């Protein structure tokens, strides 16, 4: 299982124009093209998870995540925010890179936790923040995942 | 979507989050990677579930309590015409409605609430 297999160019936004954490979560959820109610429920769940502790893991990276009945398969998205967002991250620094991961309660291959783990592993690589900053297209993002082989 | 179903979905997701946090792998991951205080998180989830439960109307609340006590999951998806709680086929007329989630559908076999994913 490779991280690259879960992402597609249409769920990557390298120019987020949001001003808050909430707006960012909504913007990324919208990339999944769910109906309005499902988007709203998913947003609530992601927000709920954030109230239990920030998913900002430091070095400008956050990984909001949750399981919800409103999705029928594992979905992932990535967003980049040039100015940085207050995510109440562990290192208290602004977040520029947001990986969103959502999954249904029951998955045939149970990939949620392994994918979450791979994103965390990818995020910890020393050069990743700089590489993410330098991306010029969603395609390059996918190439970076492929290159890292996680 | 029916307002009560929306509340039930949120509760179901919170229950799921709670159960996951009690498992070793998720617990370890959330506290290790995200520095989460798991005990505090469990208490916060309990509070929220309880708050939402009070928003349920009489008959829905009664069924919810009955089902969650026996079967752990009170709301299950219907996929391919099958209830994903008991895996029994549901009447096709329900799924053919404009939006079956606009009303409260209950499995005639296991009694769980049904949700039709988009």
PDB file of C-alpha atoms in Angstrom:
ATOM      1  CA  UNK A   1       0.000   0.000   0.000  1.00  0.00           C
ATOM      2  CA  UNK A   2       1.431   3.353  -1.100  1.00  0.00           C
ATOM      3  CA  UNK A   3       0.181   6.746   0.054  1.00  0.00           C
ATOM      4  CA  UNK A   4       0.205   7.935  -3.557  1.00  0.00           C
ATOM      5  CA  UNK A   5      -2.622   5.513  -4.393  1.00  0.00           C
ATOM      6  CA  UNK A   6      -5.064   7.347  -2.117  1.00  0.00           C
ATOM      7  CA  UNK A   7      -4.572  10.858  -3.501  1.00  0.00           C
ATOM      8  CA  UNK A   8      -5.669  12.374  -6.780  1.00  0.00           C
ATOM      9  CA  UNK A   9      -4.972  15.804  -8.262  1.00  0.00           C
ATOM     10  CA  UNK A  10      -8.576  16.954  -7.718  1.00  0.00           C
ATOM     11  CA  UNK A  11      -8.285  16.572  -3.947  1.00  0.00           C
ATOM     12  CA  UNK A  12      -5.158  18.716  -3.744  1.00  0.00           C
ATOM     13  CA  UNK A  13      -5.412  22.477  -3.296  1.00  0.00           C
ATOM     14  CA  UNK A  14      -2.077  24.266  -3.242  1.00  0.00           C
ATOM     15  CA  UNK A  15      -3.559  27.739  -2.893  1.00  0.00           C
ATOM     16  CA  UNK A  16      -5.948  27.739   0.048  1.00  0.00           C
ATOM     17  CA  UNK A  17      -7.324  31.238   0.621  1.00  0.00           C
ATOM     18  CA  UNK A  18      -8.992  30.515   3.936  1.00  0.00           C
ATOM     19  CA  UNK A  19      -8.553  32.610   7.051  1.00  0.00           C
ATOM     20  CA  UNK A  20      -9.337  30.193   9.860  1.00  0.00           C
ATOM     21  CA  UNK A  21      -8.958  26.570  10.814  1.00  0.00           C
ATOM     22  CA  UNK A  22     -12.725  26.035  10.399  1.00  0.00           C
ATOM     23  CA  UNK A  23     -12.777  27.580   6.943  1.00  0.00           C
ATOM     24  CA  UNK A  24      -9.853  25.381   5.990  1.00  0.00           C
ATOM     25  CA  UNK A  25     -11.565  22.208   7.162  1.00  0.00           C
ATOM     26  CA  UNK A  26     -14.682  23.199   5.197  1.00  0.00           C
ATOM     27  CA  UNK A  27     -12.638  23.973   2.082  1.00  0.00           C
ATOM     28  CA  UNK A  28     -10.912  20.606   2.188  1.00  0.00           C
ATOM     29  CA  UNK A  29     -14.159  18.712   2.872  1.00  0.00           C
ATOM     30  CA  UNK A  30     -15.633  20.417  -0.210  1.00  0.00           C
ATOM     31  CA  UNK A  31     -12.981  18.735  -2.345  1.00  0.00           C
ATOM     32  CA  UNK A  32     -14.821  15.436  -1.741  1.00  0.00           C
ATOM     33  CA  UNK A  33     -17.982  16.744  -3.480  1.00  0.00           C
ATOM     34  CA  UNK A  34     -20.422  15.352  -0.929  1.00  0.00           C
ATOM     35  CA  UNK A  35     -23.948  16.665  -0.526  1.00  0.00           C
ATOM     36  CA  UNK A  36     -24.447  19.685   1.732  1.00  0.00           C
ATOM     37  CA  UNK A  37     -25.710  17.727   4.772  1.00  0.00           C
ATOM     38  CA  UNK A  38     -22.889  15.202   4.578  1.00  0.00           C
ATOM     39  CA  UNK A  39     -20.362  18.033   4.339  1.00  0.00           C
ATOM     40  CA  UNK A  40     -21.880  19.628   7.398  1.00  0.00           C
ATOM     41  CA  UNK A  41     -21.792  16.397   9.441  1.00  0.00           C
ATOM     42  CA  UNK A  42     -18.239  15.646   8.377  1.00  0.00           C
ATOM     43  CA  UNK A  43     -17.138  19.161   9.277  1.00  0.00           C
ATOM     44  CA  UNK A  44     -18.750  18.805  12.713  1.00  0.00           C
ATOM     45  CA  UNK A  45     -16.921  15.538  13.318  1.00  0.00           C
ATOM     46  CA  UNK A  46     -13.575  16.968  12.265  1.00  0.00           C
ATOM     47  CA  UNK A  47     -14.143  19.944  14.491  1.00  0.00           C
ATOM     48  CA  UNK A  48     -15.143  17.658  17.347  1.00  0.00           C
ATOM     49  CA  UNK A  49     -11.904  15.733  16.904  1.00  0.00           C
ATOM     50  CA  UNK A  50      -9.970  19.015  17.010  1.00  0.00           C
ATOM     51  CA  UNK A  51     -11.591  19.924  20.321  1.00  0.00           C
ATOM     52  CA  UNK A  52     -10.160  16.720  21.798  1.00  0.00           C
ATOM     53  CA  UNK A  53      -6.665  17.911  20.901  1.00  0.00           C
ATOM     54  CA  UNK A  54      -5.151  19.672  17.911  1.00  0.00           C
ATOM     55  CA  UNK A  55      -4.030  17.568  14.962  1.00  0.00           C
ATOM     56  CA  UNK A  56      -1.257  20.068  14.274  1.00  0.00           C
ATOM     57  CA  UNK A  57       1.797  17.854  14.728  1.00  0.00           C
ATOM     58  CA  UNK A  58       4.364  20.618  14.319  1.00  0.00           C
ATOM     59  CA  UNK A  59       6.696  21.759  11.517  1.00  0.00           C
ATOM     60  CA  UNK A  60       3.757  23.489   9.833  1.00  0.00           C
ATOM     61  CA  UNK A  61       1.778  20.266   9.313  1.00  0.00           C
ATOM     62  CA  UNK A  62      -1.690  19.221  10.501  1.00  0.00           C
ATOM     63  CA  UNK A  63      -3.551  15.961   9.925  1.00  0.00           C
ATOM     64  CA  UNK A  64      -7.248  16.412  10.752  1.00  0.00           C
ATOM     65  CA  UNK A  65      -9.004  13.063  10.666  1.00  0.00           C
ATOM     66  CA  UNK A  66     -12.156  11.204  11.648  1.00  0.00           C
ATOM     67  CA  UNK A  67     -14.385   8.314  10.800  1.00  0.00           C
ATOM     68  CA  UNK A  68     -17.934   9.037   9.705  1.00  0.00           C
ATOM     69  CA  UNK A  69     -20.916   7.245   8.247  1.00  0.00           C
ATOM     70  CA  UNK A  70     -21.307   9.969   5.631  1.00  0.00           C
ATOM     71  CA  UNK A  71     -18.400   8.676   3.567  1.00  0.00           C
ATOM     72  CA  UNK A  72     -18.500   5.272   1.959  1.00  0.00           C
ATOM     73  CA  UNK A  73     -14.770   4.853   1.407  1.00  0.00           C
ATOM     74  CA  UNK A  74     -11.513   6.240   2.708  1.00  0.00           C
ATOM     75  CA  UNK A  75     -10.934   9.757   1.367  1.00  0.00           C
ATOM     76  CA  UNK A  76      -7.875  11.973   1.614  1.00  0.00           C
ATOM     77  CA  UNK A  77      -7.136  15.555   0.629  1.00  0.00           C
ATOM     78  CA  UNK A  78      -4.214  17.936   0.895  1.00  0.00           C
ATOM     79  CA  UNK A  79      -4.194  21.697   1.191  1.00  0.00           C
ATOM     80  CA  UNK A  80      -1.416  24.283   1.327  1.00  0.00           C
ATOM     81  CA  UNK A  81      -1.820  27.677   2.894  1.00  0.00           C
ATOM     82  CA  UNK A  82       0.886  30.207   2.095  1.00  0.00           C
ATOM     83  CA  UNK A  83       0.329  32.558   5.034  1.00  0.00           C
ATOM     84  CA  UNK A  84      -0.185  29.839   7.608  1.00  0.00           C
ATOM     85  CA  UNK A  85      -3.085  29.125   9.962  1.00  0.00           C
ATOM     86  CA  UNK A  86      -3.537  29.037  13.692  1.00  0.00           C
ATOM     87  CA  UNK A  87      -4.189  25.351  14.335  1.00  0.00           C
ATOM     88  CA  UNK A  88      -3.094  25.352  17.982  1.00  0.00           C
ATOM     89  CA  UNK A  89      -0.336  23.021  16.852  1.00  0.00           C
ATOM     90  CA  UNK A  90       1.924  21.174  19.255  1.00  0.00           C
ATOM     91  CA  UNK A  91       4.827  23.559  18.516  1.00  0.00           C
ATOM     92  CA  UNK A  92       2.432  26.547  18.489  1.00  0.00           C
ATOM     93  CA  UNK A  93       3.648  27.508  15.020  1.00  0.00           C
ATOM     94  CA  UNK A  94       1.332  28.298  12.083  1.00  0.00           C
ATOM     95  CA  UNK A  95       0.182  25.399   9.931  1.00  0.00           C
ATOM     96  CA  UNK A  96       0.839  25.594   6.202  1.00  0.00           C
ATOM     97  CA  UNK A  97       0.160  22.008   5.139  1.00  0.00           C
ATOM     98  CA  UNK A  98      -3.048  20.155   5.926  1.00  0.00           C
ATOM     99  CA  UNK A  99      -3.666  16.493   5.217  1.00  0.00           C
ATOM    100  CA  UNK A 100      -7.321  15.559   5.664  1.00  0.00           C
ATOM    101  CA  UNK A 101      -8.288  11.932   6.087  1.00  0.00           C
ATOM    102  CA  UNK A 102     -11.768  10.514   6.594  1.00  0.00           C
ATOM    103  CA  UNK A 103     -13.068   6.971   6.509  1.00  0.00           C
ATOM    104  CA  UNK A 104     -16.315   5.103   7.048  1.00  0.00           C
ATOM    105  CA  UNK A 105     -16.779   3.097  10.264  1.00  0.00           C
ATOM    106  CA  UNK A 106     -16.352  -0.173   8.443  1.00  0.00           C
ATOM    107  CA  UNK A 107     -13.739  -0.651   5.772  1.00  0.00           C
ATOM    108  CA  UNK A 108     -13.101  -3.916   4.036  1.00  0.00           C
ATOM    109  CA  UNK A 109      -9.325  -3.517   4.154  1.00  0.00           C
ATOM    110  CA  UNK A 110      -9.185  -1.349   7.283  1.00  0.00           C
ATOM    111  CA  UNK A 111      -6.761   1.178   5.831  1.00  0.00           C
ATOM    112  CA  UNK A 112      -7.621   4.192   7.959  1.00  0.00           C
ATOM    113  CA  UNK A 113      -5.012   3.827  10.683  1.00  0.00           C
ATOM    114  CA  UNK A 114      -2.221   2.622   8.344  1.00  0.00           C
ATOM    115  CA  UNK A 115      -2.843   5.590   6.009  1.00  0.00           C
ATOM    116  CA  UNK A 116      -2.904   7.964   8.962  1.00  0.00           C
ATOM    117  CA  UNK A 117       0.381   6.429  10.092  1.00  0.00           C
ATOM    118  CA  UNK A 118       1.958   6.806   6.670  1.00  0.00           C
ATOM    119  CA  UNK A 119       0.978  10.476   6.492  1.00  0.00           C
ATOM    120  CA  UNK A 120       2.512  11.021   9.935  1.00  0.00           C
ATOM    121  CA  UNK A 121       5.659   9.172   8.831  1.00  0.00           C
ATOM    122  CA  UNK A 122       5.859  11.210   5.599  1.00  0.00           C
ATOM    123  CA  UNK A 123       5.379  14.430   7.559  1.00  0.00           C
ATOM    124  CA  UNK A 124       8.286  13.647   9.848  1.00  0.00           C
ATOM    125  CA  UNK A 125      10.841  13.417   7.041  1.00  0.00           C
ATOM    126  CA  UNK A 126      13.294  16.282   7.395  1.00  0.00           C
ATOM    127  CA  UNK A 127      12.925  17.782   3.915  1.00  0.00           C
ATOM    128  CA  UNK A 128       9.158  17.409   3.575  1.00  0.00           C
ATOM    129  CA  UNK A 129       8.050  20.911   4.691  1.00  0.00           C
ATOM    130  CA  UNK A 130      10.456  22.545   2.240  1.00  0.00           C
ATOM    131  CA  UNK A 131       9.463  20.190  -0.533  1.00  0.00           C
ATOM    132  CA  UNK A 132       5.774  20.895   0.080  1.00  0.00           C
ATOM    133  CA  UNK A 133       6.502  24.631   0.016  1.00  0.00           C
ATOM    134  CA  UNK A 134       8.140  24.316  -3.379  1.00  0.00           C
ATOM    135  CA  UNK A 135       5.355  22.404  -5.123  1.00  0.00           C
ATOM    136  CA  UNK A 136       4.018  24.085  -8.248  1.00  0.00           C
ATOM    137  CA  UNK A 137       1.184  21.740  -9.156  1.00  0.00           C
ATOM    138  CA  UNK A 138      -0.947  18.971  -7.629  1.00  0.00           C
ATOM    139  CA  UNK A 139       0.828  16.570  -9.953  1.00  0.00           C
ATOM    140  CA  UNK A 140       4.134  17.437  -8.287  1.00  0.00           C
ATOM    141  CA  UNK A 141       2.544  16.617  -4.936  1.00  0.00           C
ATOM    142  CA  UNK A 142       1.701  13.130  -6.177  1.00  0.00           C
ATOM    143  CA  UNK A 143       5.220  12.779  -7.558  1.00  0.00           C
ATOM    144  CA  UNK A 144       6.661  13.705  -4.160  1.00  0.00           C
ATOM    145  CA  UNK A 145       4.600  10.999  -2.470  1.00  0.00           C
ATOM    146  CA  UNK A 146       5.769   8.524  -5.067  1.00  0.00           C
ATOM    147  CA  UNK A 147       9.399   9.571  -4.653  1.00  0.00           C
ATOM    148  CA  UNK A 148       9.221   9.164  -0.882  1.00  0.00           C
ATOM    149  CA  UNK A 149       7.790   5.694  -1.348  1.00  0.00           C
ATOM    150  CA  UNK A 150       5.670   5.779   1.787  1.00  0.00           C
TER     151      UNK A 150
ATOM    152  CA  UNK B   1     -32.034  14.857   5.821  1.00  0.00           C
ATOM    153  CA  UNK B   2     -34.314  14.267   8.777  1.00  0.00           C
ATOM    154  CA  UNK B   3     -33.127  16.327  11.742  1.00  0.00           C
ATOM    155  CA  UNK B   4     -33.295  13.367  14.132  1.00  0.00           C
ATOM    156  CA  UNK B   5     -31.286  11.217  11.728  1.00  0.00           C
ATOM    157  CA  UNK B   6     -28.652  13.945  11.537  1.00  0.00           C
ATOM    158  CA  UNK B   7     -28.382  13.923  15.340  1.00  0.00           C
ATOM    159  CA  UNK B   8     -28.189  10.126  15.379  1.00  0.00           C
ATOM    160  CA  UNK B   9     -25.440  10.157  12.774  1.00  0.00           C
ATOM    161  CA  UNK B  10     -23.415  12.571  14.842  1.00  0.00           C
ATOM    162  CA  UNK B  11     -23.945  10.437  17.940  1.00  0.00           C
ATOM    163  CA  UNK B  12     -22.990   7.303  16.050  1.00  0.00           C
ATOM    164  CA  UNK B  13     -19.768   8.908  14.836  1.00  0.00           C
ATOM    165  CA  UNK B  14     -18.961  10.030  18.388  1.00  0.00           C
ATOM    166  CA  UNK B  15     -19.637   6.544  19.767  1.00  0.00           C
ATOM    167  CA  UNK B  16     -17.321   5.160  17.137  1.00  0.00           C
ATOM    168  CA  UNK B  17     -14.627   7.684  17.986  1.00  0.00           C
ATOM    169  CA  UNK B  18     -15.009   6.721  21.633  1.00  0.00           C
ATOM    170  CA  UNK B  19     -14.733   2.997  21.000  1.00  0.00           C
ATOM    171  CA  UNK B  20     -11.708   3.542  18.762  1.00  0.00           C
ATOM    172  CA  UNK B  21      -9.972   5.526  21.500  1.00  0.00           C
ATOM    173  CA  UNK B  22     -10.412   2.598  23.864  1.00  0.00           C
ATOM    174  CA  UNK B  23      -8.519   0.339  21.463  1.00  0.00           C
ATOM    175  CA  UNK B  24      -4.781  -0.021  21.927  1.00  0.00           C
ATOM    176  CA  UNK B  25      -3.620   1.023  18.427  1.00  0.00           C
ATOM    177  CA  UNK B  26      -5.728   4.155  18.084  1.00  0.00           C
ATOM    178  CA  UNK B  27      -5.127   5.178  21.687  1.00  0.00           C
ATOM    179  CA  UNK B  28      -1.383   4.836  21.223  1.00  0.00           C
ATOM    180  CA  UNK B  29      -1.468   6.697  17.912  1.00  0.00           C
ATOM    181  CA  UNK B  30      -3.575   9.595  19.173  1.00  0.00           C
ATOM    182  CA  UNK B  31      -1.514  10.088  22.312  1.00  0.00           C
ATOM    183  CA  UNK B  32       1.844   9.411  20.620  1.00  0.00           C
ATOM    184  CA  UNK B  33       1.482  11.391  17.387  1.00  0.00           C
ATOM    185  CA  UNK B  34      -1.056  14.031  18.412  1.00  0.00           C
ATOM    186  CA  UNK B  35      -0.268  14.302  22.100  1.00  0.00           C
ATOM    187  CA  UNK B  36      -3.911  13.709  22.993  1.00  0.00           C
ATOM    188  CA  UNK B  37      -4.964  13.237  26.586  1.00  0.00           C
ATOM    189  CA  UNK B  38      -7.098  10.159  25.994  1.00  0.00           C
ATOM    190  CA  UNK B  39      -8.923  10.114  29.334  1.00  0.00           C
ATOM    191  CA  UNK B  40      -9.966  13.739  28.925  1.00  0.00           C
ATOM    192  CA  UNK B  41     -11.029  13.037  25.347  1.00  0.00           C
ATOM    193  CA  UNK B  42     -13.208  10.105  26.456  1.00  0.00           C
ATOM    194  CA  UNK B  43     -14.913  12.265  29.079  1.00  0.00           C
ATOM    195  CA  UNK B  44     -15.523  15.034  26.533  1.00  0.00           C
ATOM    196  CA  UNK B  45     -17.038  12.546  24.085  1.00  0.00           C
ATOM    197  CA  UNK B  46     -19.338  11.160  26.792  1.00  0.00           C
ATOM    198  CA  UNK B  47     -20.557  14.667  27.587  1.00  0.00           C
ATOM    199  CA  UNK B  48     -21.282  15.436  23.946  1.00  0.00           C
ATOM    200  CA  UNK B  49     -23.077  12.109  23.364  1.00  0.00           C
ATOM    201  CA  UNK B  50     -25.234  12.730  26.408  1.00  0.00           C
ATOM    202  CA  UNK B  51     -26.043  16.271  25.231  1.00  0.00           C
ATOM    203  CA  UNK B  52     -27.086  14.999  21.805  1.00  0.00           C
ATOM    204  CA  UNK B  53     -29.169  12.184  23.298  1.00  0.00           C
ATOM    205  CA  UNK B  54     -31.359  14.800  24.941  1.00  0.00           C
ATOM    206  CA  UNK B  55     -32.120  16.259  21.520  1.00  0.00           C
ATOM    207  CA  UNK B  56     -33.805  13.032  20.416  1.00  0.00           C
ATOM    208  CA  UNK B  57     -37.574  12.926  20.554  1.00  0.00           C
ATOM    209  CA  UNK B  58     -39.360  10.342  22.713  1.00  0.00           C
ATOM    210  CA  UNK B  59     -39.797   7.398  20.360  1.00  0.00           C
ATOM    211  CA  UNK B  60     -36.446   7.883  18.623  1.00  0.00           C
ATOM    212  CA  UNK B  61     -34.671   8.239  21.960  1.00  0.00           C
ATOM    213  CA  UNK B  62     -36.357   5.117  23.288  1.00  0.00           C
ATOM    214  CA  UNK B  63     -35.390   3.048  20.244  1.00  0.00           C
ATOM    215  CA  UNK B  64     -31.876   4.477  20.270  1.00  0.00           C
ATOM    216  CA  UNK B  65     -31.349   3.465  23.906  1.00  0.00           C
ATOM    217  CA  UNK B  66     -32.779   0.028  23.311  1.00  0.00           C
ATOM    218  CA  UNK B  67     -30.657  -0.651  20.216  1.00  0.00           C
ATOM    219  CA  UNK B  68     -27.380   0.873  21.420  1.00  0.00           C
ATOM    220  CA  UNK B  69     -27.593  -1.190  24.603  1.00  0.00           C
ATOM    221  CA  UNK B  70     -27.960  -4.434  22.705  1.00  0.00           C
ATOM    222  CA  UNK B  71     -26.182  -3.944  19.429  1.00  0.00           C
ATOM    223  CA  UNK B  72     -23.517  -1.230  19.921  1.00  0.00           C
ATOM    224  CA  UNK B  73     -24.401   0.533  16.667  1.00  0.00           C
ATOM    225  CA  UNK B  74     -27.777   2.238  16.493  1.00  0.00           C
ATOM    226  CA  UNK B  75     -27.370   3.649  12.977  1.00  0.00           C
ATOM    227  CA  UNK B  76     -26.074   1.600  10.077  1.00  0.00           C
ATOM    228  CA  UNK B  77     -25.692   2.321   6.378  1.00  0.00           C
ATOM    229  CA  UNK B  78     -27.763   0.631   3.709  1.00  0.00           C
ATOM    230  CA  UNK B  79     -25.486  -0.362   0.866  1.00  0.00           C
ATOM    231  CA  UNK B  80     -26.617  -2.217  -2.225  1.00  0.00           C
ATOM    232  CA  UNK B  81     -30.059  -2.616  -0.688  1.00  0.00           C
ATOM    233  CA  UNK B  82     -28.666  -4.439   2.340  1.00  0.00           C
ATOM    234  CA  UNK B  83     -28.761  -3.361   5.991  1.00  0.00           C
ATOM    235  CA  UNK B  84     -25.135  -3.244   7.161  1.00  0.00           C
ATOM    236  CA  UNK B  85     -26.227  -4.048  10.696  1.00  0.00           C
ATOM    237  CA  UNK B  86     -27.839  -7.440  10.122  1.00  0.00           C
ATOM    238  CA  UNK B  87     -27.102  -7.961   6.394  1.00  0.00           C
ATOM    239  CA  UNK B  88     -30.728  -8.533   5.502  1.00  0.00           C
ATOM    240  CA  UNK B  89     -32.148  -6.959   2.318  1.00  0.00           C
ATOM    241  CA  UNK B  90     -34.356  -3.923   2.900  1.00  0.00           C
ATOM    242  CA  UNK B  91     -37.531  -3.135   0.923  1.00  0.00           C
ATOM    243  CA  UNK B  92     -36.407  -1.539  -2.350  1.00  0.00           C
ATOM    244  CA  UNK B  93     -39.190   1.055  -2.227  1.00  0.00           C
ATOM    245  CA  UNK B  94     -37.351   2.896   0.556  1.00  0.00           C
ATOM    246  CA  UNK B  95     -34.215   3.413  -1.443  1.00  0.00           C
ATOM    247  CA  UNK B  96     -36.109   4.567  -4.526  1.00  0.00           C
ATOM    248  CA  UNK B  97     -37.545   7.607  -2.748  1.00  0.00           C
ATOM    249  CA  UNK B  98     -36.123  11.032  -3.684  1.00  0.00           C
ATOM    250  CA  UNK B  99     -34.008  11.110  -0.542  1.00  0.00           C
ATOM    251  CA  UNK B 100     -34.662   8.196   1.808  1.00  0.00           C
ATOM    252  CA  UNK B 101     -32.766  10.087   4.540  1.00  0.00           C
ATOM    253  CA  UNK B 102     -35.582  12.640   4.710  1.00  0.00           C
ATOM    254  CA  UNK B 103     -37.531  10.276   6.915  1.00  0.00           C
ATOM    255  CA  UNK B 104     -36.642   7.913   9.725  1.00  0.00           C
ATOM    256  CA  UNK B 105     -36.172   4.405   8.366  1.00  0.00           C
ATOM    257  CA  UNK B 106     -35.770   1.470  10.714  1.00  0.00           C
ATOM    258  CA  UNK B 107     -34.629  -2.048   9.873  1.00  0.00           C
ATOM    259  CA  UNK B 108     -37.577  -4.400  10.196  1.00  0.00           C
ATOM    260  CA  UNK B 109     -35.203  -7.190  11.098  1.00  0.00           C
ATOM    261  CA  UNK B 110     -32.666  -5.757  13.594  1.00  0.00           C
ATOM    262  CA  UNK B 111     -34.373  -2.509  14.606  1.00  0.00           C
ATOM    263  CA  UNK B 112     -31.411  -0.260  13.800  1.00  0.00           C
ATOM    264  CA  UNK B 113     -31.880   3.123  12.172  1.00  0.00           C
ATOM    265  CA  UNK B 114     -30.955   3.205   8.503  1.00  0.00           C
ATOM    266  CA  UNK B 115     -28.804   5.741   6.751  1.00  0.00           C
ATOM    267  CA  UNK B 116     -28.438   5.861   2.962  1.00  0.00           C
ATOM    268  CA  UNK B 117     -24.959   7.156   2.043  1.00  0.00           C
ATOM    269  CA  UNK B 118     -24.824   9.561  -0.925  1.00  0.00           C
TER     270      UNK B 118
END
